[in-house]
Amino acid sequence: ESANQFNVGATYSTPSTNKSLFTTLTLDAYHNRINDKIIAYPSGNLHQWTMMNLGEVHINGVDLSSESIYHISQRLNLLLGISYTYQKAVDKTNSEKITYNHQIPYTPRHSGSARAVVNMGSMKFSYNMLWSGYRYTNGYNISEYRLKGYTDHSASISKDFMTCKNLYTVSIETLNMLNKNYEIIKNYPMAGRTIRLYLTMNF
C-alpha cells in the first residue's frame, strides 16, 4: 500500500509548580489517502486470515491526549494520563459499490485509554483502561455486521528489592478485571479475568 499523509498538531505544556511537576496536552489532526490499503480479517479461525486490498481509503482522524505528574510528597508521585482517538476510515474505491463511503472493517470511529500510576519509591500501583467503540466486521455497514464496543480494565502492583548485587522486582497483574468476555474479533471472545505473577532480576 502507499499513502499520502497530512498532519497538523499542537502541544501545550504547563509550567512546573510545587504540586504539578509536568502537564502536557497534545492534539493532532490528520488526513490520509491510502492506495491499495491492506486489510486482514479471520476466515474460519484465528490461524487463517484473509488479506485483501482496498483500492482507495480516506482516513480523517483526531488524536487527543493529556498526561500529568503530581508530586504529592518526597516519595509519592501520581501520574494520570488519558487519550482519545476519532478515526473515520472510509472506502473510496468505487462510488457504484454499496461499500462506498462506509467504514472499513474492524476500525472503530471512537477509541481511547486512561491510566493512573502511583509511585511510592520501591512500590508502584498502576491501573489501565482501554476502550473501543463499535466496529463493523464487513465493509457494508449495516446492523447485521455491527460488533459491540468494549472496555478492558487491568491493574498491577510491583515491589523492588535491592540486594548487594542485584535488583529484583516482584509484580502481580490482573487483566480483564471485570471478567467480561468481550469480542475484538467476531465469534472469538477474549479470555476472562487473568492473574499473572512476575519476577524480574536486573544485574
Short mmCIF file of C-alpha atoms in Angstrom, two decimals:
data_model
loop_
_atom_site.label_atom_id
_atom_site.label_comp_id
_atom_site.label_asym_id
_atom_site.label_seq_id
_atom_site.Cartn_x
_atom_site.Cartn_y
_atom_site.Cartn_z
CA GLU A 1 0.00 0.00 0.00
CA SER A 2 1.06 3.63 -0.46
CA ALA A 3 -0.15 6.70 1.37
CA ASN A 4 -0.16 10.49 1.31
CA GLN A 5 -0.36 11.84 4.84
CA PHE A 6 -1.26 15.33 6.01
CA ASN A 7 -0.98 16.23 9.68
CA VAL A 8 -1.24 19.28 11.90
CA GLY A 9 -0.73 19.22 15.64
CA ALA A 10 -0.12 21.27 18.73
CA THR A 11 1.30 20.61 22.20
CA TYR A 12 0.70 22.69 25.30
CA SER A 13 2.73 22.30 28.49
CA THR A 14 2.05 23.96 31.83
CA PRO A 15 4.93 25.32 33.90
CA SER A 16 6.08 23.32 36.88
CA THR A 17 4.57 24.16 40.27
CA ASN A 18 5.02 22.75 43.74
CA LYS A 19 2.18 20.27 43.03
CA SER A 20 2.34 19.54 39.33
CA LEU A 21 5.73 18.54 38.01
CA PHE A 22 4.61 18.45 34.40
CA THR A 23 1.36 18.55 32.46
CA THR A 24 1.03 18.20 28.71
CA LEU A 25 -1.90 18.37 26.31
CA THR A 26 -1.42 17.19 22.73
CA LEU A 27 -3.79 17.49 19.78
CA ASP A 28 -3.19 16.04 16.32
CA ALA A 29 -5.49 16.14 13.31
CA TYR A 30 -4.71 14.24 10.12
CA HIS A 31 -5.96 13.28 6.69
CA ASN A 32 -4.54 10.21 4.95
CA ARG A 33 -5.20 8.98 1.42
CA ILE A 34 -4.15 5.37 1.01
CA ASN A 35 -3.97 3.34 -2.18
CA ASP A 36 -4.15 -0.47 -2.05
CA LYS A 37 -4.99 -0.42 1.65
CA ILE A 38 -4.18 -3.80 3.22
CA ILE A 39 -6.94 -5.24 5.40
CA ALA A 40 -6.66 -8.52 7.32
CA TYR A 41 -9.56 -10.40 8.87
CA PRO A 42 -10.06 -14.02 10.06
CA SER A 43 -11.68 -16.51 7.73
CA GLY A 44 -12.66 -19.66 9.59
CA ASN A 45 -10.34 -19.41 12.62
CA LEU A 46 -7.68 -17.15 14.10
CA HIS A 47 -4.92 -19.12 12.37
CA GLN A 48 -6.34 -18.48 8.88
CA TRP A 49 -6.53 -14.82 7.93
CA THR A 50 -7.65 -13.34 4.65
CA MET A 51 -5.63 -10.45 3.26
CA MET A 52 -7.21 -8.08 0.79
CA ASN A 53 -6.51 -4.70 -0.73
CA LEU A 54 -8.96 -1.83 -0.99
CA GLY A 55 -8.21 0.40 -3.96
CA GLU A 56 -8.52 3.69 -2.07
CA VAL A 57 -9.21 4.58 1.56
CA HIS A 58 -9.52 8.05 3.08
CA ILE A 59 -8.84 8.48 6.79
CA ASN A 60 -9.73 11.60 8.75
CA GLY A 61 -8.76 11.49 12.39
CA VAL A 62 -8.07 13.36 15.58
CA ASP A 63 -5.83 12.24 18.45
CA LEU A 64 -6.13 13.98 21.81
CA SER A 65 -4.02 13.11 24.84
CA SER A 66 -3.14 14.56 28.20
CA GLU A 67 -0.69 13.50 30.89
CA SER A 68 0.12 14.96 34.30
CA ILE A 69 2.59 14.08 37.03
CA TYR A 70 1.79 15.28 40.54
CA HIS A 71 4.41 15.44 43.27
CA ILE A 72 2.46 14.69 46.43
CA SER A 73 5.42 14.16 48.74
CA GLN A 74 9.11 13.39 48.54
CA ARG A 75 8.43 9.68 47.97
CA LEU A 76 4.95 9.76 46.48
CA ASN A 77 4.16 10.66 42.85
CA LEU A 78 0.93 10.28 40.90
CA LEU A 79 0.78 10.02 37.11
CA LEU A 80 -2.53 10.46 35.29
CA GLY A 81 -2.98 10.04 31.56
CA ILE A 82 -5.88 9.94 29.14
CA SER A 83 -6.20 9.68 25.37
CA TYR A 84 -8.97 9.73 22.78
CA THR A 85 -8.97 8.92 19.06
CA TYR A 86 -11.58 9.69 16.44
CA GLN A 87 -10.94 7.96 13.13
CA LYS A 88 -13.20 7.99 10.09
CA ALA A 89 -11.65 5.48 7.68
CA VAL A 90 -13.88 5.00 4.64
CA ASP A 91 -13.73 3.08 1.40
CA LYS A 92 -13.39 5.43 -1.59
CA THR A 93 -12.59 2.79 -4.20
CA ASN A 94 -15.73 2.74 -6.34
CA SER A 95 -18.71 5.08 -5.92
CA GLU A 96 -21.01 2.49 -7.54
CA LYS A 97 -20.41 -0.17 -4.86
CA ILE A 98 -22.58 -0.44 -1.74
CA THR A 99 -19.47 -0.23 0.46
CA TYR A 100 -18.54 3.21 -0.90
CA ASN A 101 -18.09 5.76 1.92
CA HIS A 102 -18.55 3.04 4.56
CA GLN A 103 -16.16 2.49 7.47
CA ILE A 104 -13.58 -0.22 6.74
CA PRO A 105 -13.79 -3.46 8.78
CA TYR A 106 -12.65 -3.64 12.41
CA THR A 107 -11.83 0.07 12.63
CA PRO A 108 -13.74 1.90 15.39
CA ARG A 109 -14.72 5.53 14.95
CA HIS A 110 -14.08 6.20 18.65
CA SER A 111 -11.49 4.71 20.99
CA GLY A 112 -9.42 5.76 23.95
CA SER A 113 -7.47 4.85 27.04
CA ALA A 114 -6.76 6.03 30.57
CA ARG A 115 -4.09 5.19 33.11
CA ALA A 116 -3.04 6.04 36.62
CA VAL A 117 0.25 5.18 38.30
CA VAL A 118 1.05 5.69 41.98
CA ASN A 119 4.80 5.57 42.61
CA MET A 120 5.84 5.09 46.23
CA GLY A 121 9.56 4.61 45.81
CA SER A 122 10.10 0.87 45.80
CA MET A 123 6.38 0.15 45.30
CA LYS A 124 4.23 1.00 42.32
CA PHE A 125 0.48 0.69 41.73
CA SER A 126 -0.94 1.06 38.23
CA TYR A 127 -4.34 0.95 36.56
CA ASN A 128 -5.09 0.90 32.83
CA MET A 129 -8.31 1.11 30.89
CA LEU A 130 -8.73 0.54 27.14
CA TRP A 131 -11.96 1.48 25.42
CA SER A 132 -13.23 0.91 21.89
CA GLY A 133 -16.49 1.93 20.27
CA TYR A 134 -18.45 -0.33 17.97
CA ARG A 135 -16.92 -1.67 14.77
CA TYR A 136 -18.12 -3.47 11.66
CA THR A 137 -16.94 -6.91 10.61
CA ASN A 138 -17.76 -6.16 6.98
CA GLY A 139 -17.23 -3.25 4.62
CA TYR A 140 -21.00 -2.89 4.33
CA ASN A 141 -22.02 -1.03 7.49
CA ILE A 142 -25.38 -2.48 8.49
CA SER A 143 -26.55 -3.68 11.91
CA GLU A 144 -26.02 -7.33 10.95
CA TYR A 145 -22.26 -6.76 10.81
CA ARG A 146 -22.01 -4.43 13.80
CA LEU A 147 -19.73 -5.56 16.63
CA LYS A 148 -20.29 -4.07 20.08
CA GLY A 149 -17.74 -1.84 21.71
CA TYR A 150 -15.80 -2.94 24.78
CA THR A 151 -13.71 -1.76 27.71
CA ASP A 152 -10.81 -3.60 29.30
CA HIS A 153 -9.57 -2.83 32.83
CA SER A 154 -6.27 -4.02 34.26
CA ALA A 155 -4.23 -3.27 37.38
CA SER A 156 -0.85 -4.21 38.78
CA ILE A 157 1.28 -3.90 41.91
CA SER A 158 5.07 -4.17 41.91
CA LYS A 159 7.74 -4.09 44.60
CA ASP A 160 11.51 -3.65 44.20
CA PHE A 161 14.02 -5.50 46.37
CA MET A 162 17.66 -4.46 46.32
CA THR A 163 20.40 -6.87 47.31
CA CYS A 164 24.11 -6.20 47.44
CA LYS A 165 24.49 -7.11 43.76
CA ASN A 166 21.10 -7.22 42.03
CA LEU A 167 17.72 -5.52 41.85
CA TYR A 168 14.68 -7.81 41.98
CA THR A 169 11.14 -6.77 41.10
CA VAL A 170 8.11 -8.82 42.08
CA SER A 171 4.84 -7.84 40.44
CA ILE A 172 1.30 -9.16 40.20
CA GLU A 173 -1.01 -8.15 37.36
CA THR A 174 -4.74 -8.63 36.86
CA LEU A 175 -6.05 -8.48 33.29
CA ASN A 176 -9.71 -8.03 32.36
CA MET A 177 -10.62 -7.26 35.96
CA LEU A 178 -14.36 -7.17 35.28
CA ASN A 179 -14.24 -10.67 33.75
CA LYS A 180 -16.04 -9.62 30.55
CA ASN A 181 -15.77 -11.94 27.53
CA TYR A 182 -15.79 -9.10 25.03
CA GLU A 183 -15.04 -9.64 21.34
CA ILE A 184 -12.27 -7.88 19.44
CA ILE A 185 -12.77 -10.33 16.56
CA LYS A 186 -16.26 -11.64 15.85
CA ASN A 187 -17.01 -15.07 17.39
CA TYR A 188 -13.70 -15.10 19.30
CA PRO A 189 -14.35 -13.75 22.82
CA MET A 190 -11.36 -12.74 24.90
CA ALA A 191 -10.37 -14.69 27.96
CA GLY A 192 -11.91 -13.73 31.29
CA ARG A 193 -10.07 -12.46 34.33
CA THR A 194 -6.39 -13.43 34.28
CA ILE A 195 -3.80 -13.06 37.04
CA ARG A 196 -0.06 -13.06 36.32
CA LEU A 197 2.91 -13.11 38.67
CA TYR A 198 6.33 -11.85 37.55
CA LEU A 199 9.83 -11.94 38.99
CA THR A 200 12.39 -9.75 37.26
CA MET A 201 16.08 -9.57 38.04
CA ASN A 202 18.36 -6.74 36.90
CA PHE A 203 22.08 -7.36 37.11
#
